[in-house]
PDB file of C-alpha atoms in Angstrom:
ATOM      1  CA  MET A   1     234.336  29.124 117.109  1.00  0.00           C
ATOM      2  CA  ASN A   2     232.003  28.398 120.123  1.00  0.00           C
ATOM      3  CA  ALA A   3     229.221  30.809 121.332  1.00  0.00           C
ATOM      4  CA  THR A   4     231.161  31.293 124.475  1.00  0.00           C
ATOM      5  CA  GLU A   5     234.073  32.564 122.704  1.00  0.00           C
ATOM      6  CA  LEU A   6     232.013  34.841 120.139  1.00  0.00           C
ATOM      7  CA  LEU A   7     229.816  36.464 123.309  1.00  0.00           C
ATOM      8  CA  GLN A   8     233.389  37.252 124.770  1.00  0.00           C
ATOM      9  CA  SER A   9     234.596  38.616 121.306  1.00  0.00           C
ATOM     10  CA  LEU A  10     231.427  41.043 121.050  1.00  0.00           C
ATOM     11  CA  ALA A  11     231.834  41.646 124.600  1.00  0.00           C
ATOM     12  CA  SER A  12     235.209  43.318 123.864  1.00  0.00           C
ATOM     13  CA  TRP A  13     234.104  45.555 121.071  1.00  0.00           C
ATOM     14  CA  PRO A  14     231.973  48.042 123.462  1.00  0.00           C
ATOM     15  CA  THR A  15     235.442  48.487 125.641  1.00  0.00           C
ATOM     16  CA  LEU A  16     237.769  48.828 122.587  1.00  0.00           C
ATOM     17  CA  LEU A  17     235.380  51.344 121.201  1.00  0.00           C
ATOM     18  CA  ILE A  18     235.598  53.342 124.464  1.00  0.00           C
ATOM     19  CA  ALA A  19     239.547  52.784 124.219  1.00  0.00           C
ATOM     20  CA  ILE A  20     239.701  54.689 121.193  1.00  0.00           C
ATOM     21  CA  VAL A  21     237.526  57.468 121.352  1.00  0.00           C
ATOM     22  CA  VAL A  22     238.800  58.140 125.368  1.00  0.00           C
ATOM     23  CA  TYR A  23     242.627  57.796 124.133  1.00  0.00           C
ATOM     24  CA  GLY A  24     242.372  58.816 120.446  1.00  0.00           C
ATOM     25  CA  PHE A  25     240.346  60.902 119.382  1.00  0.00           C
ATOM     26  CA  ALA A  26     238.364  62.470 122.464  1.00  0.00           C
ATOM     27  CA  PRO A  27     241.758  64.682 123.685  1.00  0.00           C
ATOM     28  CA  GLY A  28     242.946  65.910 120.401  1.00  0.00           C
ATOM     29  CA  PHE A  29     239.045  66.951 119.615  1.00  0.00           C
ATOM     30  CA  VAL A  30     238.397  68.493 122.763  1.00  0.00           C
ATOM     31  CA  LEU A  31     242.123  70.079 123.089  1.00  0.00           C
ATOM     32  CA  ARG A  32     240.935  72.062 119.809  1.00  0.00           C
ATOM     33  CA  LEU A  33     237.726  73.605 121.338  1.00  0.00           C
ATOM     34  CA  VAL A  34     239.700  74.521 124.295  1.00  0.00           C
ATOM     35  CA  VAL A  35     242.459  76.521 122.354  1.00  0.00           C
ATOM     36  CA  MET A  36     240.090  78.380 120.476  1.00  0.00           C
ATOM     37  CA  VAL A  37     239.249  80.269 123.711  1.00  0.00           C
ATOM     38  CA  TYR A  38     242.672  82.524 123.500  1.00  0.00           C
ATOM     39  CA  GLU A  39     242.794  85.319 120.938  1.00  0.00           C
ATOM     40  CA  ARG A  40     243.495  84.240 117.458  1.00  0.00           C
ATOM     41  CA  ASP A  41     247.321  85.343 117.067  1.00  0.00           C
ATOM     42  CA  ASP A  42     248.045  83.777 120.401  1.00  0.00           C
ATOM     43  CA  PRO A  43     250.647  81.539 120.353  1.00  0.00           C
ATOM     44  CA  ARG A  44     249.384  79.377 123.019  1.00  0.00           C
ATOM     45  CA  ARG A  45     246.767  77.939 120.184  1.00  0.00           C
ATOM     46  CA  ALA A  46     249.724  75.960 117.958  1.00  0.00           C
ATOM     47  CA  GLU A  47     251.671  75.131 121.305  1.00  0.00           C
ATOM     48  CA  LEU A  48     249.560  73.373 122.966  1.00  0.00           C
ATOM     49  CA  ILE A  49     247.974  71.169 120.358  1.00  0.00           C
ATOM     50  CA  ALA A  50     252.132  70.289 119.556  1.00  0.00           C
ATOM     51  CA  GLU A  51     252.445  69.746 123.026  1.00  0.00           C
ATOM     52  CA  LEU A  52     249.632  67.430 123.278  1.00  0.00           C
ATOM     53  CA  TYR A  53     250.862  64.618 121.551  1.00  0.00           C
ATOM     54  CA  GLU A  54     254.484  64.628 123.492  1.00  0.00           C
ATOM     55  CA  VAL A  55     252.172  63.732 126.211  1.00  0.00           C
ATOM     56  CA  PRO A  56     252.004  59.601 126.694  1.00  0.00           C
ATOM     57  CA  ARG A  57     248.891  58.379 125.339  1.00  0.00           C
ATOM     58  CA  LEU A  58     247.302  57.496 128.373  1.00  0.00           C
ATOM     59  CA  LYS A  59     247.714  60.147 130.086  1.00  0.00           C
ATOM     60  CA  ARG A  60     246.201  62.208 127.368  1.00  0.00           C
ATOM     61  CA  PRO A  61     242.818  62.868 128.737  1.00  0.00           C
ATOM     62  CA  PHE A  62     243.990  64.154 132.396  1.00  0.00           C
ATOM     63  CA  TRP A  63     246.517  66.530 130.088  1.00  0.00           C
ATOM     64  CA  VAL A  64     243.472  68.147 128.513  1.00  0.00           C
ATOM     65  CA  ALA A  65     241.495  68.043 131.675  1.00  0.00           C
ATOM     66  CA  GLU A  66     244.372  70.411 133.348  1.00  0.00           C
ATOM     67  CA  GLN A  67     244.431  72.771 130.390  1.00  0.00           C
ATOM     68  CA  ILE A  68     240.653  73.324 130.158  1.00  0.00           C
ATOM     69  CA  GLU A  69     241.024  74.715 133.599  1.00  0.00           C
ATOM     70  CA  THR A  70     244.120  77.081 132.695  1.00  0.00           C
ATOM     71  CA  ALA A  71     242.741  77.947 129.059  1.00  0.00           C
ATOM     72  CA  ILE A  72     239.542  79.340 131.269  1.00  0.00           C
ATOM     73  CA  PHE A  73     241.859  81.677 133.423  1.00  0.00           C
ATOM     74  CA  ASP A  74     244.552  82.978 131.034  1.00  0.00           C
ATOM     75  CA  GLY A  75     242.661  82.555 128.270  1.00  0.00           C
ATOM     76  CA  LEU A  76     238.483  83.498 128.787  1.00  0.00           C
ATOM     77  CA  GLY A  77     239.198  85.677 131.745  1.00  0.00           C
ATOM     78  CA  PRO A  78     241.235  88.250 129.535  1.00  0.00           C
ATOM     79  CA  ARG A  79     238.711  88.467 127.116  1.00  0.00           C
ATOM     80  CA  ILE A  80     235.606  88.715 129.366  1.00  0.00           C
ATOM     81  CA  ARG A  81     237.694  91.390 131.074  1.00  0.00           C
ATOM     82  CA  TRP A  82     237.905  92.969 127.640  1.00  0.00           C
ATOM     83  CA  THR A  83     234.518  92.858 126.283  1.00  0.00           C
ATOM     84  CA  LEU A  84     233.355  94.368 129.698  1.00  0.00           C
ATOM     85  CA  THR A  85     235.771  97.141 129.376  1.00  0.00           C
ATOM     86  CA  GLY A  86     233.985 100.360 128.439  1.00  0.00           C
ATOM     87  CA  ARG A  87     230.289  98.767 129.247  1.00  0.00           C
ATOM     88  CA  VAL A  88     230.616  97.815 132.625  1.00  0.00           C
ATOM     89  CA  ILE A  89     234.536  98.193 133.126  1.00  0.00           C
ATOM     90  CA  LEU A  90     235.792 102.004 132.746  1.00  0.00           C
ATOM     91  CA  ARG A  91     231.683 102.609 131.306  1.00  0.00           C
ATOM     92  CA  TRP A  92     232.005 106.010 129.703  1.00  0.00           C
ATOM     93  CA  LYS A  93     229.101 108.537 128.967  1.00  0.00           C
ATOM     94  CA  LEU A  94     228.733 111.606 127.546  1.00  0.00           C
ATOM     95  CA  LYS A  95     228.780 114.786 130.148  1.00  0.00           C
ATOM     96  CA  SER A  96     225.152 117.200 129.340  1.00  0.00           C
ATOM     97  CA  GLY A  97     226.700 120.576 127.948  1.00  0.00           C
ATOM     98  CA  VAL A  98     223.469 122.601 128.725  1.00  0.00           C
ATOM     99  CA  LYS A  99     223.489 121.237 132.399  1.00  0.00           C
ATOM    100  CA  LEU A 100     226.875 122.410 132.964  1.00  0.00           C
ATOM    101  CA  ASN A 101     226.372 125.714 131.345  1.00  0.00           C
ATOM    102  CA  ARG A 102     223.676 126.069 133.564  1.00  0.00           C
ATOM    103  CA  LEU A 103     225.466 125.237 136.911  1.00  0.00           C
ATOM    104  CA  HIS A 104     228.739 127.246 135.369  1.00  0.00           C
ATOM    105  CA  PRO A 105     226.692 130.264 133.237  1.00  0.00           C
ATOM    106  CA  GLN A 106     229.728 132.511 133.625  1.00  0.00           C
ATOM    107  CA  SER A 107     232.452 130.681 132.433  1.00  0.00           C
ATOM    108  CA  PHE A 108     231.035 127.209 130.574  1.00  0.00           C
ATOM    109  CA  TRP A 109     230.051 128.389 127.277  1.00  0.00           C
ATOM    110  CA  ILE A 110     227.875 126.580 124.657  1.00  0.00           C
ATOM    111  CA  PRO A 111     227.039 126.845 121.014  1.00  0.00           C
ATOM    112  CA  GLU A 112     223.291 128.686 120.750  1.00  0.00           C
ATOM    113  CA  GLU A 113     220.276 126.241 120.030  1.00  0.00           C
ATOM    114  CA  GLU A 114     219.828 128.152 116.663  1.00  0.00           C
ATOM    115  CA  GLU A 115     223.304 126.816 115.838  1.00  0.00           C
ATOM    116  CA  LYS A 116     222.944 123.502 117.570  1.00  0.00           C
ATOM    117  CA  ASP A 117     219.827 123.207 114.644  1.00  0.00           C
ATOM    118  CA  ALA A 118     222.147 124.143 111.886  1.00  0.00           C
ATOM    119  CA  ILE A 119     224.223 121.178 112.228  1.00  0.00           C
ATOM    120  CA  GLU A 120     225.047 119.314 109.296  1.00  0.00           C
ATOM    121  CA  PRO A 121     226.947 116.106 108.395  1.00  0.00           C
ATOM    122  CA  GLY A 122     230.490 117.639 107.570  1.00  0.00           C
ATOM    123  CA  ALA A 123     230.554 119.812 110.757  1.00  0.00           C
ATOM    124  CA  VAL A 124     232.216 119.099 113.563  1.00  0.00           C
ATOM    125  CA  VAL A 125     231.667 119.465 117.071  1.00  0.00           C
ATOM    126  CA  LYS A 126     233.244 118.885 120.599  1.00  0.00           C
ATOM    127  CA  LEU A 127     231.589 116.721 122.910  1.00  0.00           C
ATOM    128  CA  MET A 128     232.900 116.044 126.858  1.00  0.00           C
ATOM    129  CA  PHE A 129     233.470 112.105 127.655  1.00  0.00           C
ATOM    130  CA  ASP A 130     233.580 111.152 130.995  1.00  0.00           C
ATOM    131  CA  GLN A 131     234.169 107.653 132.275  1.00  0.00           C
ATOM    132  CA  SER A 132     233.496 106.207 135.668  1.00  0.00           C
ATOM    133  CA  ASP A 133     236.706 106.385 137.266  1.00  0.00           C
ATOM    134  CA  GLY A 134     236.475 109.865 137.215  1.00  0.00           C
ATOM    135  CA  TRP A 135     238.812 110.761 134.338  1.00  0.00           C
ATOM    136  CA  SER A 136     237.464 113.217 131.392  1.00  0.00           C
ATOM    137  CA  GLU A 137     238.207 114.279 128.012  1.00  0.00           C
ATOM    138  CA  ARG A 138     236.899 116.861 125.477  1.00  0.00           C
ATOM    139  CA  MET A 139     237.273 115.728 121.990  1.00  0.00           C
ATOM    140  CA  TRP A 140     235.702 116.093 118.907  1.00  0.00           C
ATOM    141  CA  VAL A 141     233.596 114.268 116.720  1.00  0.00           C
ATOM    142  CA  ILE A 142     232.897 114.825 112.840  1.00  0.00           C
ATOM    143  CA  VAL A 143     229.448 114.555 112.363  1.00  0.00           C
ATOM    144  CA  GLU A 144     228.080 111.898 109.898  1.00  0.00           C
ATOM    145  CA  LYS A 145     224.080 111.679 110.401  1.00  0.00           C
ATOM    146  CA  VAL A 146     221.660 114.110 111.908  1.00  0.00           C
ATOM    147  CA  GLY A 147     218.116 112.904 113.070  1.00  0.00           C
ATOM    148  CA  ARG A 148     215.596 115.166 115.087  1.00  0.00           C
ATOM    149  CA  ARG A 149     216.632 113.783 118.344  1.00  0.00           C
ATOM    150  CA  LYS A 150     219.877 112.044 117.570  1.00  0.00           C
ATOM    151  CA  LEU A 151     223.026 112.594 115.984  1.00  0.00           C
ATOM    152  CA  VAL A 152     225.767 110.743 114.664  1.00  0.00           C
ATOM    153  CA  GLY A 153     229.507 110.980 113.820  1.00  0.00           C
ATOM    154  CA  SER A 154     232.872 109.727 113.903  1.00  0.00           C
ATOM    155  CA  LEU A 155     235.953 110.641 116.501  1.00  0.00           C
ATOM    156  CA  THR A 156     239.158 112.589 115.310  1.00  0.00           C
ATOM    157  CA  ASN A 157     240.704 112.411 117.975  1.00  0.00           C
ATOM    158  CA  ARG A 158     243.064 109.637 119.461  1.00  0.00           C
ATOM    159  CA  PRO A 159     241.922 109.543 123.802  1.00  0.00           C
ATOM    160  CA  LEU A 160     244.405 109.462 126.289  1.00  0.00           C
ATOM    161  CA  ALA A 161     242.771 106.949 128.217  1.00  0.00           C
ATOM    162  CA  PHE A 162     239.335 105.568 127.416  1.00  0.00           C
ATOM    163  CA  PRO A 163     240.349 101.668 125.977  1.00  0.00           C
ATOM    164  CA  ARG A 164     237.480 101.050 124.021  1.00  0.00           C
ATOM    165  CA  LEU A 165     238.012 104.443 121.670  1.00  0.00           C
ATOM    166  CA  ASP A 166     239.978 105.676 119.145  1.00  0.00           C
ATOM    167  CA  VAL A 167     240.038 107.534 115.926  1.00  0.00           C
ATOM    168  CA  GLY A 168     237.298 106.878 113.852  1.00  0.00           C
ATOM    169  CA  SER A 169     235.049 105.072 116.722  1.00  0.00           C
ATOM    170  CA  LYS A 170     231.204 105.729 115.898  1.00  0.00           C
ATOM    171  CA  ILE A 171     229.419 108.278 118.515  1.00  0.00           C
ATOM    172  CA  LYS A 172     225.916 108.500 118.860  1.00  0.00           C
ATOM    173  CA  PHE A 173     224.907 112.110 120.830  1.00  0.00           C
ATOM    174  CA  GLN A 174     222.078 114.729 121.188  1.00  0.00           C
ATOM    175  CA  ARG A 175     222.481 118.257 120.919  1.00  0.00           C
ATOM    176  CA  GLU A 176     222.353 119.008 124.392  1.00  0.00           C
ATOM    177  CA  HIS A 177     225.797 117.278 124.769  1.00  0.00           C
ATOM    178  CA  ILE A 178     227.801 119.936 122.375  1.00  0.00           C
ATOM    179  CA  ILE A 179     229.599 122.248 123.958  1.00  0.00           C
ATOM    180  CA  ASP A 180     231.369 123.588 120.722  1.00  0.00           C
ATOM    181  CA  ILE A 181     230.983 123.510 116.662  1.00  0.00           C
ATOM    182  CA  ASP A 182     232.787 124.357 113.944  1.00  0.00           C
ATOM    183  CA  PHE A 183     230.983 124.277 111.001  1.00  0.00           C
ATOM    184  CA  ASP A 184     234.186 124.141 108.572  1.00  0.00           C
ATOM    185  CA  PRO A 185     236.161 120.975 109.513  1.00  0.00           C
ATOM    186  CA  HIS A 186     239.123 121.611 107.105  1.00  0.00           C
ATOM    187  CA  THR A 187     240.277 124.914 108.848  1.00  0.00           C
ATOM    188  CA  GLN A 188     241.128 123.273 112.016  1.00  0.00           C
ATOM    189  CA  MET A 189     241.222 119.554 111.451  1.00  0.00           C
ATOM    190  CA  ARG A 190     245.114 118.790 111.791  1.00  0.00           C
ATOM    191  CA  LYS A 191     245.262 121.219 115.103  1.00  0.00           C
ATOM    192  CA  ARG A 192     242.263 118.636 116.364  1.00  0.00           C
ATOM    193  CA  GLN A 193     243.543 115.415 115.743  1.00  0.00           C
ATOM    194  CA  HIS A 194     245.707 113.645 118.397  1.00  0.00           C
ATOM    195  CA  THR A 195     244.888 116.411 120.707  1.00  0.00           C
ATOM    196  CA  THR A 196     242.661 115.725 124.032  1.00  0.00           C
ATOM    197  CA  THR A 197     241.738 117.970 126.680  1.00  0.00           C
ATOM    198  CA  CYS A 198     241.761 116.905 130.485  1.00  0.00           C
ATOM    199  CA  HIS A 199     239.273 118.330 132.739  1.00  0.00           C
ATOM    200  CA  HIS A 200     239.131 116.036 135.975  1.00  0.00           C
ATOM    201  CA  CYS A 201     237.955 119.858 137.619  1.00  0.00           C
ATOM    202  CA  ILE A 202     235.054 119.582 135.572  1.00  0.00           C
ATOM    203  CA  SER A 203     233.812 115.827 136.019  1.00  0.00           C
ATOM    204  CA  ALA A 204     234.236 116.312 139.832  1.00  0.00           C
ATOM    205  CA  ASN A 205     231.613 119.280 139.876  1.00  0.00           C
ATOM    206  CA  ALA A 206     229.419 118.764 136.660  1.00  0.00           C
ATOM    207  CA  PRO A 207     226.382 116.995 136.810  1.00  0.00           C
ATOM    208  CA  ASP A 208     226.084 113.484 135.501  1.00  0.00           C
ATOM    209  CA  PRO A 209     225.108 112.753 132.057  1.00  0.00           C
ATOM    210  CA  ILE A 210     222.224 111.621 130.643  1.00  0.00           C
ATOM    211  CA  GLU A 211     222.550 109.100 128.137  1.00  0.00           C
ATOM    212  CA  ASP A 212     225.313 106.298 127.706  1.00  0.00           C
ATOM    213  CA  ILE A 213     226.290 105.895 124.563  1.00  0.00           C
ATOM    214  CA  GLY A 214     229.139 103.918 125.198  1.00  0.00           C
TER     215      GLY A 214
END
């Protein structure tokens, strides 16, 4: 082999290496990253991987590029919307029972401050949840932790229209949000579970809630 042939041989190696990466390794590697945009149980994950190897090798880089666009709108879009739901989209807050009582003292009853101060873990309290679209529900929460200013509990109702809340959801609240108390949760727990009261009329007239805990 003379010098010219040797140089030509060396010059072809970078081209061969690029071809191997672009048409061999890269399409499958990139596609496996792309399918992670879809939910774990989405059948498109397995379908796209299988479809890749039906595409002619020379067309695979362009085919994979098309799947990136599809994944952004069909896979990533819904996941972003769900992440924002309850935080930006359909954001929810707790209404202040104290403020509602001041506005409607004859019709909107709330427990006395002494009763609120006596709350301990195990008690069940009723709170008013208000969503940004105007939907409002009164639901029961079983108290798990009691602090000087804030309390933490678990939701015992299954909401009708709060997409990120369900039975067992952790709720942080203050005493002023409490609109009713049951110190013995066993007496009425069966009746309360899966029961929700909606109050569009109250949500329309009540003051804005003071704390966002969603």
